[in-house]
Amino acid sequence: MYEVLSTSNITVNKWVLSGHSTGGLVAITLAAEMKPGITKLVVCEVGVASKFAKQSFDSIQALVINGSKDKLVNGRSKKQKEAFQNTLPHSTRYVTIEGENHASFRHYGPQMMDGTRTITLDKQQDIF
């Protein structure tokens, strides 16, 4: 969408990128490329480092949201978690939603290796 809108007659001066899981990885990669106008990044349930995010992009405000019951993200090793954090701006804020798991963040069905959520979908969406 960024490429389409940035080459059209529509003027967009500021971008906020967001993504969940693999979509969050794509958002991090785009932000790291320093596309003009990207000012904020919100990613949810992303636990792996972007191999494409090699340069610093500290001028972007970033927020990472994870669920306490997300075993896909929380099951990563300390080394994997540090590698992920090193691909983000130094000022990144991290928020945990207690009781939320990976699949329920976007209303997926149950996923192998994921934890069991302990809050309702409605409660989770209210918190988010």
Coordinates of N, CA and C in Angstrom, one line a residue:
M1 N 0.8 -1.2 0.0 CA 0.0 0.0 0.0 C 0.9 1.3 0.0
Y2 N 2.0 1.2 0.8 CA 2.9 2.4 0.8 C 3.3 2.8 -0.6
E3 N 3.8 1.8 -1.3 CA 4.3 2.1 -2.7 C 3.2 2.6 -3.6
V4 N 2.0 2.1 -3.5 CA 0.9 2.5 -4.3 C 0.5 3.9 -4.0
L5 N 0.3 4.2 -2.7 CA -0.1 5.6 -2.3 C 1.0 6.6 -2.5
S6 N 2.2 6.2 -2.3 CA 3.3 7.2 -2.4 C 3.6 7.6 -3.9
T7 N 3.1 6.8 -4.8 CA 3.3 7.1 -6.2 C 2.0 7.6 -6.9
S8 N 0.9 7.8 -6.1 CA -0.3 8.3 -6.6 C -0.5 9.8 -6.3
N9 N -1.6 10.3 -6.7 CA -1.9 11.7 -6.5 C -2.4 12.0 -5.0
I10 N -2.5 11.0 -4.2 CA -2.9 11.1 -2.8 C -1.7 11.5 -2.0
T11 N -1.9 12.6 -1.2 CA -0.8 13.1 -0.4 C -0.9 12.5 1.1
V12 N 0.1 11.8 1.5 CA 0.2 11.3 2.9 C 1.5 11.7 3.4
N13 N 1.5 12.5 4.5 CA 2.7 13.1 5.0 C 3.3 12.2 6.2
K14 N 2.4 11.6 6.9 CA 2.8 10.8 8.1 C 2.2 9.4 8.0
W15 N 3.0 8.4 8.3 CA 2.5 7.0 8.3 C 2.7 6.4 9.6
V16 N 1.7 5.6 10.0 CA 1.9 4.7 11.2 C 1.7 3.3 10.7
L17 N 2.7 2.5 10.9 CA 2.7 1.1 10.5 C 2.3 0.2 11.6
S18 N 1.5 -0.8 11.4 CA 1.1 -1.7 12.4 C 1.0 -3.1 11.8
G19 N 1.3 -4.1 12.6 CA 1.2 -5.4 12.1 C 1.2 -6.4 13.2
H20 N 0.6 -7.6 13.0 CA 0.5 -8.7 13.9 C 1.3 -9.9 13.4
S21 N 2.1 -10.5 14.2 CA 2.9 -11.7 13.9 C 3.7 -11.4 12.6
T22 N 3.6 -12.1 11.6 CA 4.4 -11.9 10.4 C 4.1 -10.5 9.8
G23 N 2.9 -10.0 9.9 CA 2.6 -8.7 9.4 C 3.4 -7.6 10.2
G24 N 3.7 -7.9 11.5 CA 4.5 -7.0 12.3 C 5.9 -7.0 11.8
L25 N 6.4 -8.2 11.4 CA 7.8 -8.3 10.9 C 7.9 -7.5 9.6
V26 N 6.9 -7.5 8.8 CA 6.9 -6.7 7.5 C 6.9 -5.2 7.9
A27 N 6.1 -4.8 8.9 CA 6.1 -3.4 9.3 C 7.4 -3.0 9.8
I28 N 8.1 -3.8 10.6 CA 9.4 -3.5 11.1 C 10.4 -3.3 10.0
T29 N 10.3 -4.2 9.0 CA 11.2 -4.1 7.8 C 11.0 -2.8 7.1
L30 N 9.7 -2.5 6.8 CA 9.5 -1.2 6.1 C 10.0 0.0 6.9
A31 N 9.7 0.0 8.2 CA 10.2 1.1 9.0 C 11.7 1.2 9.0
A32 N 12.4 0.1 9.0 CA 13.8 0.1 9.0 C 14.4 0.7 7.7
E33 N 13.6 0.6 6.6 CA 14.0 1.1 5.4 C 13.9 2.6 5.3
M34 N 13.3 3.2 6.4 CA 13.2 4.7 6.6 C 12.4 5.3 5.4
K35 N 11.3 4.6 5.1 CA 10.4 5.2 4.1 C 10.0 6.6 4.6
P36 N 10.0 7.6 3.7 CA 9.6 9.0 4.1 C 8.2 9.0 4.8
G37 N 8.2 9.7 5.9 CA 6.9 10.0 6.6 C 6.6 8.9 7.6
I38 N 7.3 7.8 7.7 CA 6.9 6.8 8.7 C 7.4 7.4 10.1
T39 N 6.4 7.6 11.0 CA 6.7 8.2 12.3 C 6.5 7.3 13.4
K40 N 5.6 6.3 13.3 CA 5.3 5.4 14.4 C 5.1 4.0 13.9
L41 N 5.4 3.1 14.8 CA 5.3 1.6 14.6 C 4.7 0.9 15.7
V42 N 3.6 0.1 15.5 CA 3.0 -0.7 16.5 C 3.0 -2.1 16.0
V43 N 3.6 -3.0 16.7 CA 3.6 -4.4 16.4 C 3.1 -5.2 17.5
C44 N 2.4 -6.3 17.2 CA 1.8 -7.1 18.1 C 2.2 -8.6 17.9
E45 N 2.6 -9.2 19.0 CA 3.0 -10.7 18.9 C 4.0 -11.0 17.8
V46 N 5.1 -10.2 17.8 CA 6.2 -10.5 17.0 C 7.4 -10.9 17.8
G47 N 8.0 -12.0 17.6 CA 9.1 -12.4 18.5 C 10.4 -12.8 17.8
V48 N 10.4 -12.5 16.5 CA 11.7 -12.8 15.8 C 12.2 -11.5 15.2
A49 N 13.5 -11.5 15.0 CA 14.2 -10.3 14.5 C 14.0 -10.3 13.0
S50 N 13.9 -9.1 12.5 CA 13.9 -8.9 11.0 C 15.3 -8.9 10.5
K51 N 15.6 -9.8 9.7 CA 17.0 -9.9 9.1 C 17.2 -8.7 8.1
F52 N 16.1 -8.0 7.8 CA 16.3 -6.9 6.9 C 16.5 -5.6 7.6
A53 N 16.2 -5.5 8.9 CA 16.3 -4.3 9.7 C 17.7 -4.1 10.2
K54 N 18.6 -3.7 9.3 CA 20.0 -3.7 9.6 C 20.4 -2.3 10.1
Q55 N 19.7 -1.3 9.8 CA 20.1 0.1 10.1 C 19.2 0.6 11.3
S56 N 19.7 1.6 11.9 CA 19.0 2.2 13.0 C 17.9 3.1 12.5
F57 N 16.8 3.0 13.2 CA 15.6 3.9 12.8 C 15.1 4.5 14.1
D58 N 15.9 5.1 14.9 CA 15.5 5.6 16.2 C 14.6 6.8 16.2
S59 N 14.4 7.4 15.0 CA 13.6 8.5 14.9 C 12.1 8.1 14.9
I60 N 11.8 6.8 14.8 CA 10.4 6.3 14.8 C 10.0 5.9 16.2
Q61 N 8.8 6.3 16.7 CA 8.3 5.9 18.0 C 7.7 4.5 17.8
A62 N 8.1 3.5 18.6 CA 7.7 2.1 18.5 C 7.0 1.6 19.7
L63 N 6.0 0.8 19.5 CA 5.3 0.1 20.6 C 5.2 -1.4 20.3
V64 N 5.6 -2.3 21.2 CA 5.4 -3.7 21.0 C 4.4 -4.2 22.0
I65 N 3.4 -4.9 21.5 CA 2.4 -5.5 22.4 C 2.4 -7.0 22.3
N66 N 2.5 -7.7 23.5 CA 2.5 -9.1 23.5 C 1.6 -9.6 24.6
G67 N 1.1 -10.8 24.4 CA 0.3 -11.4 25.4 C 1.1 -12.3 26.4
S68 N 0.6 -12.3 27.6 CA 1.4 -13.1 28.6 C 1.2 -14.6 28.4
K69 N 0.2 -15.0 27.6 CA 0.0 -16.5 27.3 C 0.4 -16.8 25.9
D70 N 1.1 -15.9 25.2 CA 1.6 -16.2 23.9 C 2.9 -17.0 24.0
K71 N 2.7 -18.3 23.8 CA 3.9 -19.2 23.9 C 4.8 -19.2 22.6
L72 N 4.2 -18.7 21.5 CA 5.0 -18.6 20.3 C 6.0 -17.5 20.4
V73 N 5.7 -16.4 21.1 CA 6.6 -15.3 21.3 C 7.4 -15.5 22.6
N74 N 6.7 -15.8 23.7 CA 7.3 -15.9 25.0 C 8.2 -17.1 25.1
G75 N 8.1 -18.1 24.2 CA 8.9 -19.3 24.2 C 10.3 -19.1 23.5
R76 N 10.5 -17.9 23.0 CA 11.8 -17.7 22.4 C 12.9 -17.7 23.4
S77 N 14.1 -18.0 23.0 CA 15.3 -17.9 23.9 C 15.7 -16.5 24.2
K78 N 16.5 -16.3 25.2 CA 16.9 -15.0 25.6 C 17.7 -14.4 24.4
K79 N 18.5 -15.1 23.7 CA 19.3 -14.6 22.6 C 18.3 -14.2 21.5
Q80 N 17.3 -14.9 21.2 CA 16.3 -14.6 20.2 C 15.6 -13.3 20.6
K81 N 15.2 -13.2 21.8 CA 14.5 -12.0 22.3 C 15.4 -10.7 22.2
E82 N 16.7 -10.9 22.5 CA 17.6 -9.8 22.4 C 17.8 -9.4 21.0
A83 N 17.9 -10.3 20.1 CA 18.1 -10.0 18.7 C 16.9 -9.3 18.1
F84 N 15.7 -9.7 18.6 CA 14.5 -8.9 18.2 C 14.5 -7.5 18.7
Q85 N 14.8 -7.3 20.0 CA 14.9 -6.0 20.6 C 15.9 -5.1 19.9
N86 N 17.0 -5.7 19.4 CA 18.1 -4.9 18.8 C 17.7 -4.5 17.4
T87 N 16.6 -5.0 16.8 CA 16.2 -4.5 15.5 C 15.2 -3.3 15.6
L88 N 14.9 -2.9 16.9 CA 13.9 -1.8 17.1 C 14.6 -0.6 17.6
P89 N 13.9 0.6 17.6 CA 14.4 1.8 18.1 C 14.7 1.6 19.6
H90 N 15.7 2.2 20.1 CA 16.1 2.1 21.5 C 15.0 2.6 22.5
S91 N 14.2 3.5 22.1 CA 13.1 4.0 22.9 C 11.8 3.2 22.9
T92 N 11.8 2.0 22.2 CA 10.6 1.2 22.1 C 10.0 0.9 23.4
R93 N 8.7 1.1 23.5 CA 7.9 0.7 24.7 C 7.4 -0.7 24.5
Y94 N 7.4 -1.5 25.6 CA 6.9 -2.9 25.6 C 5.7 -3.0 26.5
V95 N 4.6 -3.6 26.0 CA 3.4 -3.7 26.8 C 2.9 -5.2 26.7
T96 N 2.6 -5.7 27.9 CA 2.1 -7.1 27.9 C 0.6 -7.1 28.4
I97 N -0.3 -7.8 27.6 CA -1.7 -7.9 28.0 C -1.8 -9.3 28.7
E98 N -2.1 -9.2 30.0 CA -2.2 -10.3 30.8 C -3.3 -11.2 30.4
G99 N -3.0 -12.5 30.2 CA -4.1 -13.5 29.8 C -4.3 -13.7 28.3
E100 N -3.6 -12.9 27.5 CA -3.9 -12.9 26.1 C -2.9 -13.9 25.4
N101 N -3.3 -14.6 24.4 CA -2.4 -15.5 23.7 C -2.2 -15.0 22.2
H102 N -1.4 -15.7 21.5 CA -1.1 -15.3 20.1 C -2.3 -15.4 19.2
A103 N -3.0 -16.5 19.2 CA -4.1 -16.7 18.3 C -5.3 -15.8 18.5
S104 N -5.6 -15.5 19.7 CA -6.8 -14.7 20.0 C -6.6 -13.2 19.7
F105 N -5.3 -12.8 19.5 CA -5.1 -11.4 19.2 C -5.9 -10.9 17.9
R106 N -5.9 -11.8 17.0 CA -6.6 -11.5 15.7 C -7.8 -12.5 15.5
H107 N -8.2 -13.1 16.6 CA -9.4 -14.1 16.5 C -9.1 -15.3 15.6
Y108 N -7.8 -15.7 15.6 CA -7.5 -17.0 14.9 C -8.1 -18.1 15.7
G109 N -8.2 -19.3 15.1 CA -8.6 -20.4 15.9 C -7.3 -20.9 16.6
P110 N -7.4 -21.9 17.4 CA -6.3 -22.4 18.2 C -5.1 -22.7 17.3
Q111 N -3.9 -22.4 17.8 CA -2.7 -22.7 17.1 C -1.8 -23.6 17.9
M112 N -1.1 -24.5 17.2 CA -0.2 -25.4 17.9 C 0.9 -24.6 18.6
M113 N 1.4 -25.0 19.7 CA 2.4 -24.3 20.4 C 2.0 -23.0 21.1
D114 N 0.8 -22.6 21.0 CA 0.3 -21.4 21.6 C -0.2 -21.7 23.0
G115 N -0.2 -20.7 23.9 CA -0.8 -20.9 25.2 C -2.3 -20.8 25.2
T116 N -3.0 -21.0 26.3 CA -4.4 -20.9 26.4 C -4.7 -19.5 27.0
R117 N -5.5 -18.7 26.4 CA -5.9 -17.4 26.9 C -6.7 -17.6 28.2
T118 N -6.6 -16.6 29.0 CA -7.3 -16.6 30.3 C -8.2 -15.4 30.4
I119 N -8.4 -14.6 29.4 CA -9.3 -13.5 29.3 C -10.2 -13.7 28.1
T120 N -11.4 -13.1 28.1 CA -12.3 -13.2 27.0 C -11.7 -12.4 25.8
L121 N -12.2 -12.7 24.6 CA -11.9 -11.9 23.5 C -12.3 -10.4 23.7
D122 N -13.5 -10.2 24.2 CA -14.0 -8.9 24.4 C -13.1 -8.1 25.4
K123 N -12.7 -8.7 26.5 CA -11.8 -8.1 27.4 C -10.5 -7.7 26.8
Q124 N -10.0 -8.6 26.0 CA -8.7 -8.4 25.3 C -8.8 -7.2 24.4
Q125 N -9.9 -7.1 23.6 CA -10.1 -6.0 22.7 C -10.3 -4.7 23.4
D126 N -11.0 -4.8 24.5 CA -11.1 -3.5 25.3 C -9.8 -3.0 25.8
I127 N -8.9 -3.9 26.3 CA -7.6 -3.5 26.7 C -6.8 -2.9 25.6
F128 N -6.9 -3.6 24.4 CA -6.1 -3.1 23.3 C -6.6 -1.8 22.8

